[in-house]
CSV table of C-alpha atoms and ligand atoms in Angstrom, one decimal:
chain,number,residue,atom,x,y,z
K,253,MET,CA,0.0,0.0,0.0
K,254,SER,CA,1.4,3.4,-0.9
K,255,ALA,CA,0.8,6.7,0.7
K,256,ASP,CA,2.3,8.5,-2.3
K,257,GLN,CA,-0.2,10.9,-3.6
K,258,PRO,CA,-0.1,13.1,-6.6
K,259,GLN,CA,-0.3,16.9,-6.3
K,260,HIS,CA,-4.0,17.8,-6.5
K,261,ASP,CA,-5.4,19.6,-9.4
K,262,ALA,CA,-6.1,23.0,-7.9
K,263,ALA,CA,-9.4,23.5,-9.8
K,264,ASP,CA,-10.7,20.2,-8.6
K,265,GLU,CA,-10.0,21.1,-5.0
K,266,ARG,CA,-11.7,24.5,-5.4
K,267,ASP,CA,-14.8,23.0,-6.9
K,268,ALA,CA,-14.7,20.2,-4.3
K,269,PHE,CA,-14.7,22.7,-1.5
K,270,ALA,CA,-17.5,24.9,-2.9
K,271,ASP,CA,-19.7,21.9,-3.5
K,272,PHE,CA,-19.1,20.4,-0.1
K,273,ASP,CA,-20.0,23.7,1.5
K,274,ARG,CA,-23.1,24.3,-0.6
K,275,ALA,CA,-24.3,20.7,-0.2
K,276,ALA,CA,-24.1,21.0,3.5
K,277,GLY,CA,-26.2,24.2,3.6
K,278,ALA,CA,-23.4,26.1,5.3
K,279,GLY,CA,-24.2,29.7,6.0
K,280,LEU,CA,-27.9,29.0,6.8
K,281,VAL,CA,-27.6,28.3,10.5
K,282,ARG,CA,-24.8,29.7,12.6
K,283,ASN,CA,-25.6,28.4,16.0
K,284,PRO,CA,-28.4,25.9,16.5
K,285,TYR,CA,-27.6,25.1,20.1
K,286,PRO,CA,-29.8,27.8,21.8
K,287,ILE,CA,-32.8,26.5,19.8
K,288,PHE,CA,-31.9,22.8,20.5
K,289,ALA,CA,-31.8,23.7,24.2
K,290,GLU,CA,-35.1,25.5,24.1
K,291,MET,CA,-36.7,22.5,22.4
K,292,ARG,CA,-35.1,20.1,24.8
K,293,ARG,CA,-36.3,22.0,27.8
K,294,GLU,CA,-39.9,21.8,26.4
K,295,CYS,CA,-39.7,18.1,26.2
K,296,GLY,CA,-37.1,15.3,25.6
K,297,VAL,CA,-38.9,14.6,22.3
K,298,PHE,CA,-40.1,17.4,20.0
K,299,LYS,CA,-43.2,16.8,17.8
K,300,GLY,CA,-43.0,18.1,14.3
K,301,PRO,CA,-40.4,19.0,11.7
K,302,PHE,CA,-37.8,20.9,13.7
K,303,GLY,CA,-36.3,22.6,10.6
K,304,GLU,CA,-39.2,25.0,10.9
K,305,ARG,CA,-37.8,26.3,14.2
K,306,PHE,CA,-34.8,27.4,12.2
K,307,GLY,CA,-36.8,28.9,9.4
K,308,LEU,CA,-35.8,26.1,7.1
K,309,PRO,CA,-38.1,23.8,5.0
K,310,GLN,CA,-38.1,20.2,6.0
K,311,PRO,CA,-36.3,18.1,3.3
K,312,GLU,CA,-38.8,15.9,1.5
K,313,SER,CA,-36.8,12.9,2.3
K,314,MET,CA,-37.5,13.5,6.0
K,315,MET,CA,-41.2,13.8,5.6
K,316,SER,CA,-43.6,11.2,6.8
K,317,GLU,CA,-47.4,11.2,6.5
K,318,VAL,CA,-47.7,9.6,9.9
K,319,GLY,CA,-45.6,12.1,11.8
K,320,TYR,CA,-42.2,13.5,12.6
K,321,TYR,CA,-40.5,13.5,16.0
K,322,THR,CA,-37.1,14.6,17.2
K,323,ALA,CA,-35.4,13.0,20.2
K,324,LEU,CA,-33.3,15.7,21.9
K,325,SER,CA,-32.4,14.6,25.5
K,326,PHE,CA,-29.4,12.4,26.1
K,327,GLU,CA,-31.6,9.7,27.6
K,328,ALA,CA,-34.2,9.8,24.7
K,329,VAL,CA,-31.5,9.6,22.1
K,330,GLN,CA,-29.8,6.7,23.8
K,331,GLN,CA,-33.1,4.9,24.1
K,332,VAL,CA,-33.9,5.2,20.4
K,333,LEU,CA,-30.4,4.1,19.3
K,334,LEU,CA,-30.4,1.1,21.7
K,335,ASP,CA,-33.8,-0.2,20.5
K,336,GLY,CA,-33.3,-1.1,16.8
K,337,ASP,CA,-36.4,-3.3,16.8
K,338,THR,CA,-38.7,-0.4,17.5
K,339,PHE,CA,-36.6,2.3,15.8
K,340,SER,CA,-35.4,0.8,12.5
K,341,SER,CA,-32.6,2.1,10.3
K,342,SER,CA,-34.6,1.0,7.2
K,343,GLY,CA,-35.9,4.5,6.7
K,344,TYR,CA,-32.6,5.3,5.0
K,345,ALA,CA,-33.4,3.0,2.1
K,346,PRO,CA,-35.4,5.4,0.0
K,347,THR,CA,-33.0,8.3,0.6
K,348,VAL,CA,-29.4,7.4,1.3
K,349,GLY,CA,-30.0,3.9,-0.2
K,350,MET,CA,-30.8,5.4,-3.5
K,351,LEU,CA,-27.3,6.7,-3.7
K,352,MET,CA,-25.2,4.1,-1.9
K,353,GLY,CA,-27.1,0.9,-2.6
K,354,HIS,CA,-28.2,-1.4,0.2
K,355,SER,CA,-25.5,-0.4,2.7
K,356,ILE,CA,-24.9,-1.3,6.4
K,357,LEU,CA,-26.4,2.0,7.4
K,358,GLU,CA,-29.9,0.9,6.4
K,359,MET,CA,-29.8,-2.7,7.7
K,360,ASP,CA,-31.6,-4.0,10.8
K,361,GLU,CA,-30.8,-7.0,12.8
K,362,PRO,CA,-30.0,-9.8,12.2
K,363,GLU,CA,-28.7,-8.8,8.7
K,364,HIS,CA,-26.8,-5.8,10.1
K,365,GLY,CA,-24.9,-7.9,12.7
K,366,ARG,CA,-23.8,-10.5,10.2
K,367,TYR,CA,-22.6,-7.9,7.8
K,368,ARG,CA,-20.9,-5.8,10.4
K,369,ALA,CA,-19.0,-8.8,11.8
K,370,LEU,CA,-17.6,-9.3,8.3
K,371,ILE,CA,-16.5,-5.7,7.8
K,372,GLN,CA,-15.4,-5.1,11.4
K,373,GLN,CA,-12.3,-7.2,10.7
K,374,ALA,CA,-11.0,-4.4,8.6
K,375,PHE,CA,-11.5,-1.6,11.2
K,376,GLY,CA,-10.0,-2.9,14.5
K,377,LEU,CA,-7.4,-1.2,16.6
K,378,LYS,CA,-4.6,-3.5,15.4
K,379,VAL,CA,-5.3,-2.5,11.8
K,380,MET,CA,-5.2,1.2,12.9
K,381,GLU,CA,-1.7,0.9,14.1
K,382,HIS,CA,-0.6,-0.3,10.6
K,383,TRP,CA,-2.6,2.4,8.8
K,384,GLU,CA,-1.2,5.1,11.1
K,385,THR,CA,2.4,4.6,10.0
K,386,ALA,CA,1.8,3.4,6.5
K,387,ILE,CA,-0.9,5.8,5.4
K,388,VAL,CA,-2.1,8.5,7.8
K,389,ALA,CA,1.1,10.0,9.0
K,390,PRO,CA,2.8,10.3,5.6
K,391,ILE,CA,-0.3,12.0,4.1
K,392,VAL,CA,-0.5,14.5,6.9
K,393,GLU,CA,3.2,15.3,6.6
K,394,GLN,CA,3.0,15.7,2.8
K,395,LEU,CA,0.1,18.1,3.1
K,396,ILE,CA,1.9,20.2,5.7
K,397,ASP,CA,5.1,20.2,3.6
K,398,ARG,CA,3.3,22.2,1.0
K,399,PHE,CA,2.7,25.2,3.3
K,400,VAL,CA,5.2,24.9,6.2
K,401,GLU,CA,7.7,27.3,4.8
K,402,ARG,CA,5.0,29.9,4.0
K,403,GLY,CA,4.2,31.0,7.5
K,404,ARG,CA,0.5,31.1,6.7
K,405,ALA,CA,-2.2,28.7,5.5
K,406,GLU,CA,-5.9,28.1,5.1
K,407,LEU,CA,-6.1,24.9,7.1
K,408,VAL,CA,-9.5,23.7,5.8
K,409,ARG,CA,-8.6,23.8,2.1
K,410,GLU,CA,-5.0,22.8,2.6
K,411,LEU,CA,-5.3,20.1,5.2
K,412,THR,CA,-8.6,19.1,6.9
K,413,LEU,CA,-10.6,18.8,3.7
K,414,PRO,CA,-8.2,16.8,1.4
K,415,PHE,CA,-6.7,14.7,4.2
K,416,PRO,CA,-9.4,12.2,5.0
K,417,ILE,CA,-10.3,11.6,1.4
K,418,GLN,CA,-6.7,10.9,0.6
K,419,VAL,CA,-6.6,8.5,3.6
K,420,ILE,CA,-9.6,6.6,2.3
K,421,ALA,CA,-8.2,6.4,-1.2
K,422,ALA,CA,-4.9,5.0,0.1
K,423,MET,CA,-6.7,2.5,2.4
K,424,LEU,CA,-8.6,1.3,-0.6
K,425,GLY,CA,-5.4,0.9,-2.5
K,426,LEU,CA,-6.5,3.2,-5.3
K,427,PRO,CA,-3.8,4.2,-7.8
K,428,PRO,CA,-2.5,7.7,-6.8
K,429,ALA,CA,-3.2,9.0,-10.3
K,430,ASP,CA,-7.0,8.3,-9.8
K,431,LEU,CA,-7.2,10.5,-6.7
K,432,PRO,CA,-8.5,13.7,-8.5
K,433,ARG,CA,-11.5,11.9,-10.1
K,434,PHE,CA,-12.2,9.8,-7.0
K,435,HIS,CA,-12.2,13.1,-5.1
K,436,ARG,CA,-14.6,14.7,-7.6
K,437,TRP,CA,-17.0,11.7,-7.6
K,438,ALA,CA,-16.9,11.7,-3.8
K,439,VAL,CA,-18.0,15.3,-3.7
K,440,GLU,CA,-20.6,14.9,-6.4
K,441,LEU,CA,-22.1,12.0,-4.5
K,442,ILE,CA,-22.7,14.1,-1.4
K,443,SER,CA,-23.8,17.0,-3.4
K,444,ILE,CA,-27.1,15.2,-4.1
K,445,ILE,CA,-28.8,17.7,-1.8
K,446,VAL,CA,-28.2,20.4,-4.5
K,447,ASP,CA,-28.2,18.2,-7.6
K,448,ILE,CA,-29.9,14.8,-7.6
K,449,GLY,CA,-28.9,13.9,-11.1
K,450,ARG,CA,-25.3,14.6,-10.5
K,451,GLY,CA,-25.3,12.6,-7.3
K,452,ILE,CA,-26.8,9.5,-9.0
K,453,GLU,CA,-24.4,9.8,-11.9
K,454,ALA,CA,-21.5,9.9,-9.5
K,455,SER,CA,-22.9,6.9,-7.7
K,456,GLN,CA,-22.9,4.9,-11.0
K,457,LYS,CA,-19.5,6.1,-12.0
K,458,LEU,CA,-18.1,5.0,-8.6
K,459,ARG,CA,-19.7,1.6,-9.0
K,460,GLU,CA,-18.1,1.1,-12.4
K,461,TYR,CA,-14.8,2.3,-11.1
K,462,PHE,CA,-14.9,0.0,-8.1
K,463,ALA,CA,-16.1,-2.9,-10.2
K,464,GLY,CA,-12.8,-2.9,-12.2
K,465,ILE,CA,-10.7,-2.7,-9.0
K,466,LEU,CA,-12.7,-5.3,-7.2
K,467,SER,CA,-12.2,-7.9,-10.0
K,468,GLU,CA,-8.5,-7.1,-10.0
K,469,ARG,CA,-8.3,-7.7,-6.3
K,470,ARG,CA,-10.3,-10.9,-6.4
K,471,ALA,CA,-7.8,-12.2,-8.9
K,472,ALA,CA,-4.7,-10.8,-7.1
K,473,PRO,CA,-5.3,-9.7,-3.5
K,474,ARG,CA,-3.1,-6.9,-2.1
K,475,ASP,CA,-2.6,-5.3,1.3
K,476,ASP,CA,-5.6,-3.0,1.0
K,477,LEU,CA,-9.2,-2.6,2.2
K,478,ILE,CA,-10.9,-3.7,-1.0
K,479,SER,CA,-8.9,-7.0,-0.9
K,480,VAL,CA,-9.9,-7.5,2.8
K,481,LEU,CA,-13.6,-6.9,1.8
K,482,ALA,CA,-13.2,-9.3,-1.2
K,483,LEU,CA,-11.9,-12.0,1.0
K,484,ALA,CA,-13.8,-11.4,4.3
K,485,GLU,CA,-15.6,-14.6,5.3
K,486,LEU,CA,-17.9,-15.5,8.2
K,487,ASP,CA,-19.4,-18.9,8.6
K,488,GLY,CA,-18.5,-19.7,5.0
K,489,GLN,CA,-20.3,-16.6,3.7
K,490,ARG,CA,-18.7,-13.8,1.7
K,491,LEU,CA,-19.8,-10.3,0.8
K,492,THR,CA,-21.5,-10.0,-2.6
K,493,ASP,CA,-20.1,-7.5,-5.1
K,494,GLU,CA,-23.1,-5.2,-4.6
K,495,GLU,CA,-22.7,-5.3,-0.8
K,496,ILE,CA,-19.0,-4.3,-1.3
K,497,PHE,CA,-20.0,-1.4,-3.7
K,498,ALA,CA,-22.6,-0.1,-1.3
K,499,PHE,CA,-20.0,-0.1,1.5
K,500,LEU,CA,-17.3,1.6,-0.6
K,501,ARG,CA,-19.7,4.3,-1.6
K,502,LEU,CA,-20.8,4.8,2.0
K,503,LEU,CA,-17.2,5.2,3.1
K,504,LEU,CA,-16.8,8.5,1.3
K,505,PRO,CA,-19.5,10.6,3.1
K,506,ALA,CA,-19.3,8.5,6.3
K,507,GLY,CA,-15.5,8.6,6.6
K,508,ALA,CA,-14.3,11.7,4.7
K,509,GLU,CA,-16.9,14.3,5.3
K,510,THR,CA,-17.3,13.7,9.0
K,511,THR,CA,-13.6,13.6,9.8
K,512,TYR,CA,-12.9,16.8,7.8
K,513,ARG,CA,-15.6,18.5,9.8
K,514,SER,CA,-14.6,17.2,13.2
K,515,SER,CA,-10.9,18.0,12.7
K,516,SER,CA,-11.7,21.5,11.5
K,517,THR,CA,-14.0,22.1,14.4
K,518,LEU,CA,-11.5,20.9,17.0
K,519,LEU,CA,-8.9,23.2,15.5
K,520,PHE,CA,-11.4,26.0,15.6
K,521,GLY,CA,-12.1,25.4,19.3
K,522,LEU,CA,-8.4,25.4,20.1
K,523,LEU,CA,-7.4,28.3,17.9
K,524,THR,CA,-10.2,30.5,19.4
K,525,ARG,CA,-9.0,29.5,22.9
K,526,PRO,CA,-5.3,29.9,22.8
K,527,GLU,CA,-4.8,29.0,26.4
K,528,GLN,CA,-6.2,25.5,25.7
K,529,LEU,CA,-4.1,25.2,22.6
K,530,ASP,CA,-1.0,26.1,24.6
K,531,ALA,CA,-1.9,23.6,27.3
K,532,LEU,CA,-2.3,20.9,24.7
K,533,ARG,CA,1.0,21.8,23.0
K,534,ALA,CA,2.8,21.5,26.3
K,535,ASP,CA,1.0,18.4,27.5
K,536,ARG,CA,0.1,15.9,24.8
K,537,SER,CA,-1.5,13.6,27.3
K,538,LEU,CA,-4.5,16.0,27.0
K,539,MET,CA,-4.9,15.0,23.3
K,540,LYS,CA,-7.5,12.3,23.9
K,541,ARG,CA,-9.7,14.6,26.0
K,542,ALA,CA,-9.3,17.4,23.5
K,543,ILE,CA,-10.5,15.2,20.7
K,544,GLU,CA,-13.5,13.9,22.6
K,545,GLU,CA,-14.4,17.4,23.8
K,546,GLY,CA,-14.4,18.6,20.2
K,547,LEU,CA,-16.7,15.8,19.2
K,548,ARG,CA,-19.0,16.4,22.1
K,549,TRP,CA,-19.1,20.1,21.7
K,550,GLU,CA,-19.6,20.2,17.9
K,551,PRO,CA,-20.5,16.7,16.5
K,552,PRO,CA,-20.0,17.1,12.8
K,553,LEU,CA,-23.3,15.3,12.1
K,554,THR,CA,-25.9,16.8,14.4
K,555,GLY,CA,-28.7,14.4,13.5
K,556,ILE,CA,-29.4,10.9,12.2
K,557,ALA,CA,-32.8,9.2,11.7
K,558,ARG,CA,-34.8,6.1,12.5
K,559,LEU,CA,-38.3,4.8,11.5
K,560,ALA,CA,-40.8,3.8,14.2
K,561,MET,CA,-41.8,0.2,13.5
K,562,ARG,CA,-44.6,0.1,16.1
K,563,ASP,CA,-46.6,2.4,18.3
K,564,THR,CA,-44.4,3.3,21.2
K,565,GLU,CA,-43.6,6.0,23.8
K,566,LEU,CA,-40.5,8.0,24.2
K,567,ALA,CA,-39.9,10.5,27.0
K,568,GLY,CA,-43.6,10.4,27.7
K,569,VAL,CA,-44.5,11.2,24.1
K,570,ARG,CA,-46.6,8.7,22.1
K,571,ILE,CA,-45.0,7.9,18.7
K,572,PRO,CA,-47.1,6.0,16.1
K,573,ALA,CA,-45.8,3.3,13.9
K,574,GLY,CA,-44.5,4.7,10.6
K,575,ALA,CA,-43.3,8.0,12.1
K,576,VAL,CA,-39.9,9.4,11.3
K,577,VAL,CA,-37.8,9.8,14.4
K,578,SER,CA,-34.9,12.2,14.0
K,579,VAL,CA,-32.2,11.6,16.6
K,580,CYS,CA,-30.5,14.9,17.5
K,581,LEU,CA,-26.9,14.0,18.5
K,582,GLY,CA,-26.1,17.7,18.8
K,583,ALA,CA,-28.8,18.4,21.3
K,584,ALA,CA,-28.0,15.2,23.3
K,585,ASN,CA,-24.3,16.2,23.5
K,586,HIS,CA,-25.4,19.5,25.0
K,587,ASP,CA,-27.9,18.1,27.5
K,588,ASP,CA,-27.4,20.3,30.6
K,589,THR,CA,-28.6,17.5,32.9
K,590,ARG,CA,-25.4,15.7,32.0
K,591,TRP,CA,-22.8,18.4,31.3
K,592,ASP,CA,-22.3,21.7,33.1
K,593,CYS,CA,-22.1,24.7,30.7
K,594,PRO,CA,-22.5,22.3,27.7
K,595,ASP,CA,-22.1,25.1,25.1
K,596,GLU,CA,-18.6,25.8,26.3
K,597,PHE,CA,-15.6,24.0,24.7
K,598,ASP,CA,-13.4,22.9,27.6
K,599,ILE,CA,-10.8,20.2,27.2
K,600,PHE,CA,-10.4,20.1,30.9
K,601,ARG,CA,-14.0,19.1,31.7
K,602,GLU,CA,-14.7,15.7,33.2
K,603,ALA,CA,-14.6,13.1,30.4
K,604,LYS,CA,-18.0,11.4,29.9
K,605,PRO,CA,-19.1,9.4,26.9
K,606,HIS,CA,-20.9,11.5,24.3
K,607,LEU,CA,-23.0,10.5,21.3
K,608,ALA,CA,-21.1,12.0,18.3
K,609,PHE,CA,-20.5,8.5,17.0
K,610,ALA,CA,-24.1,7.4,17.8
K,611,TYR,CA,-24.7,4.5,20.1
K,612,GLY,CA,-25.9,0.9,20.0
K,613,ALA,CA,-25.6,-1.5,17.1
K,614,HIS,CA,-24.8,1.2,14.5
K,615,THR,CA,-22.2,3.0,16.5
K,616,CYS,CA,-19.7,4.4,14.0
K,617,LEU,CA,-17.5,1.7,12.6
K,618,GLY,CA,-14.8,4.2,11.7
K,619,MET,CA,-14.5,5.8,15.2
K,620,HIS,CA,-11.0,4.4,15.9
K,621,LEU,CA,-9.8,5.6,12.5
K,622,ALA,CA,-11.4,9.1,13.0
K,623,ARG,CA,-9.8,9.5,16.4
K,624,MET,CA,-6.4,8.3,15.1
K,625,GLU,CA,-6.5,10.6,12.1
K,626,THR,CA,-7.3,13.6,14.3
K,627,ARG,CA,-4.6,12.8,16.8
K,628,VAL,CA,-1.9,12.3,14.1
K,629,MET,CA,-3.0,15.6,12.4
K,630,MET,CA,-3.0,17.6,15.6
K,631,ASN,CA,0.4,16.3,16.8
K,632,ALA,CA,1.9,17.1,13.4
K,633,LEU,CA,0.5,20.6,13.4
K,634,LEU,CA,1.7,21.3,17.0
K,635,ASP,CA,5.1,19.8,16.2
K,636,ARG,CA,5.7,21.6,12.9
K,637,LEU,CA,3.9,24.9,13.2
K,638,PRO,CA,5.3,26.8,16.2
K,639,GLY,CA,3.2,29.9,17.1
K,640,LEU,CA,0.1,28.5,15.3
K,641,ARG,CA,-2.7,31.0,15.7
K,642,LEU,CA,-5.7,32.3,13.8
K,643,ASP,CA,-4.8,35.1,11.4
K,644,PRO,CA,-5.9,38.2,13.2
K,645,ALA,CA,-6.7,39.8,9.9
K,646,ALA,CA,-9.3,37.1,9.1
K,647,GLU,CA,-12.8,38.2,9.4
K,648,ASP,CA,-15.5,36.4,11.4
K,649,VAL,CA,-14.2,32.8,11.4
K,650,HIS,CA,-17.0,30.7,12.7
K,651,ILE,CA,-18.7,27.3,12.6
K,652,THR,CA,-21.8,27.0,10.4
K,653,GLY,CA,-24.5,24.5,9.3
K,654,LEU,CA,-27.5,22.7,10.8
K,655,GLY,CA,-27.3,19.0,9.9
K,656,PHE,CA,-23.5,19.1,9.1
K,657,ARG,CA,-21.4,21.6,10.8
K,658,ALA,CA,-17.8,23.0,10.4
K,659,PRO,CA,-15.9,26.2,10.0
K,660,ARG,CA,-15.7,27.1,6.3
K,661,ALA,CA,-12.1,28.3,6.6
K,662,LEU,CA,-9.3,28.4,9.1
K,663,PRO,CA,-6.8,31.1,8.1
K,664,VAL,CA,-3.8,30.7,10.3
K,665,LEU,CA,-0.3,32.2,10.9
K,666,PHE,CA,2.7,30.4,12.3
K,667,GLU,CA,6.5,30.8,12.4
K,668,ALA,CA,7.7,29.6,9.0
K,669,SER,CA,10.1,26.7,9.6
K,670,GLY,CA,12.1,24.3,7.4
K,671,ARG,CA,10.7,21.3,5.8
K,672,ARG,CA,10.9,17.9,7.5
K,673,GLY,CA,14.5,16.9,8.3
K,674,ALA,CA,15.7,20.4,7.3
X,1553,HEM,C1,-15.4,12.2,13.4
X,1553,HEM,C2,-15.7,11.4,12.5
X,1553,HEM,C3,-17.0,10.6,12.4
X,1553,HEM,C4,-18.2,10.8,13.0
X,1553,HEM,C5,-18.7,11.9,13.9
X,1553,HEM,C6,-19.1,9.7,12.6
X,1553,HEM,C7,-20.4,9.5,13.0
X,1553,HEM,C8,-21.1,8.4,12.7
X,1553,HEM,C9,-22.5,8.2,13.1
X,1553,HEM,C10,-23.3,9.2,13.9
X,1553,HEM,C11,-22.9,7.0,12.6
X,1553,HEM,C12,-24.3,6.3,12.9
X,1553,HEM,C13,-25.2,6.6,11.7
X,1553,HEM,C14,-26.6,6.0,11.9
X,1553,HEM,O1,-26.7,5.0,12.6
X,1553,HEM,O2,-27.5,6.5,11.3
X,1553,HEM,C15,-21.8,6.4,11.9
X,1553,HEM,C16,-21.9,5.2,11.3
X,1553,HEM,C17,-20.8,4.8,10.4
X,1553,HEM,N1,-19.6,5.3,10.2
X,1553,HEM,FE1,-18.9,7.0,11.1
X,1553,HEM,N2,-18.3,8.8,11.8
X,1553,HEM,C18,-17.1,9.4,11.6
X,1553,HEM,C19,-16.0,8.8,10.9
X,1553,HEM,C20,-16.1,7.6,10.2
X,1553,HEM,C21,-15.0,7.1,9.5
X,1553,HEM,C22,-13.6,7.7,9.4
X,1553,HEM,C23,-15.4,6.0,8.9
X,1553,HEM,C24,-14.8,5.0,8.0
X,1553,HEM,C25,-13.8,5.2,7.2
X,1553,HEM,C26,-16.8,5.8,9.2
X,1553,HEM,C27,-17.7,4.8,8.8
X,1553,HEM,C28,-18.9,4.6,9.3
X,1553,HEM,C29,-19.7,3.4,9.0
X,1553,HEM,C30,-19.4,2.3,8.0
X,1553,HEM,C31,-20.9,3.5,9.7
X,1553,HEM,C32,-22.1,2.6,9.6
X,1553,HEM,C33,-22.1,1.7,10.8
X,1553,HEM,C34,-23.3,0.8,10.9
X,1553,HEM,O3,-24.3,1.1,10.3
X,1553,HEM,O4,-23.2,-0.2,11.6
X,1553,HEM,N3,-17.2,6.8,10.1
X,1553,HEM,N4,-20.7,7.3,11.9
C-alpha cells in the first residue's frame, strides 16, 4: 500500500470545496444550540419538523405522512439508538440507499450484525496501528510540507478537507493518479442535496470504477481494504459484489466528510481559545480529552434518523408506527442535565461518553480511525507549526451549518520553519 499521492489539481480542489460547502447548507444556520436547548427544555422529544424552528423547510426525504418527531435529550437519544427493533434504520433505504445501494447503514438485525461482523475485521485497533504509520502520518506530513515554509495557510482547504479523502483512497489501495477523479465523484455523491442527477451519476461512476478494481483484487489480493472486503468470510459466507460497492460508496460521506468537519472544528475550538491550545501543545496527554471534547461540543453530524416500527412511547410522548424519528446527537451532547455549561468548549472538563459516533448497534464503525487521524494531524501541526494562531486579519471565522457543521475556513499564521528533516 502506498501513501504517495499526486499533487491535486487546484481547480478540482476549489470545486470540491465549494460543492461540499453548498451541499451542507453552510451559511444558513450559525448556532443551532440555543434552539436545541429551548426545544429540549420543552420536552425530551419534539413533535413536528424541527427545521421550521430554524426557518428552514423540511427536506422531502425527511417527511412522513404519519408524523415526525425529534429525540433531543441524552436519555431519549440513547433509548432510540439502543432499540433497533422499535426504531429501525430501514428509513434510510429510499433516501441514502438510492445513492449508496443497500449499505450497512440501512440494515436492521440480524442482517446488520452479520454484515458488520464481516466488515469489522478491517477496522479494528490493530489495523489502525498499521494504517497510522503506513498511510495517515505520511499523508499529513506531505500536506503540511506544502505550506510549512509559508508562515500562513488556510487549514480547511489545505489540510482538513483533502486529508481524510486521501486516507480513504490510500486505504482502498487506489492508484494515486486516480485521486482527483475519485475526489470529484466523492464530492458529487454528497452534493445530491443540490443536484440529484449529478449525485446519481457519480454513484454509478463510482460503481463502475470500483467494479474494475474489485475484480483485479479478487484475482490478485493486495494489502488494502478492497482486498480485505473481497476475502472477508464469516461462517463460510462472503460479501457479494453489490454489498461491497454499497459499503465503498458509503465510506466517502461517512468517513471523509465527517472527519474533515470534526478535525476542522477541533482546530477552531483550540485556535479561538489559545490558552487551551498552549496547554495541549505543552502536555500531549491532553490530546484524547481534547479530541473527545471537540466531538461532544460540535458533533460534525448533528442528527441521524430512524423509523418507528410500532406504536411506542418516548420521554412520555406517544409515537405512532411509521413516524420518522430524528435523533439529534447535537442536542443530546449539550444536555445540561449531563454536562455543566454544555455550550462551552473545555478540554479540561470531566470526560463522559458522548453521542457523536451514535450508540448501540450502528455505533460508528470508523471511530477508531477518525480519532487516530485527528490525533496524528493535531500532533503534526503542533510539532511543525510553532506559534500557530488564527490570522488576526481574518474576518469572522466561525462554525456554520445545521445537519452538518464545520468552519468554512481556518486562516492561520505560524512561524515559518524548514521542511521535514531540514
Ligand atoms: C469524526 C468522524 C466521524 C463521525 C462523527 C461519525 C459519525 C457516525 C454516526 C453518527 C454513525 C451512525 C449513523 C446511523 O446509525 O444513522 C456512523 C456510522 C458509520 N460510520 Fe462514522 N463517523 C465518523 C467517521 C467515520 C470514518 C472515518 C469511517 C470509515 C472510514 C466511518 C464509517 C462509518 C460506517 C461504515 C458507519 C455505519 C455503521 C453501521 O451502520 O453499523 N465513520 N458514523
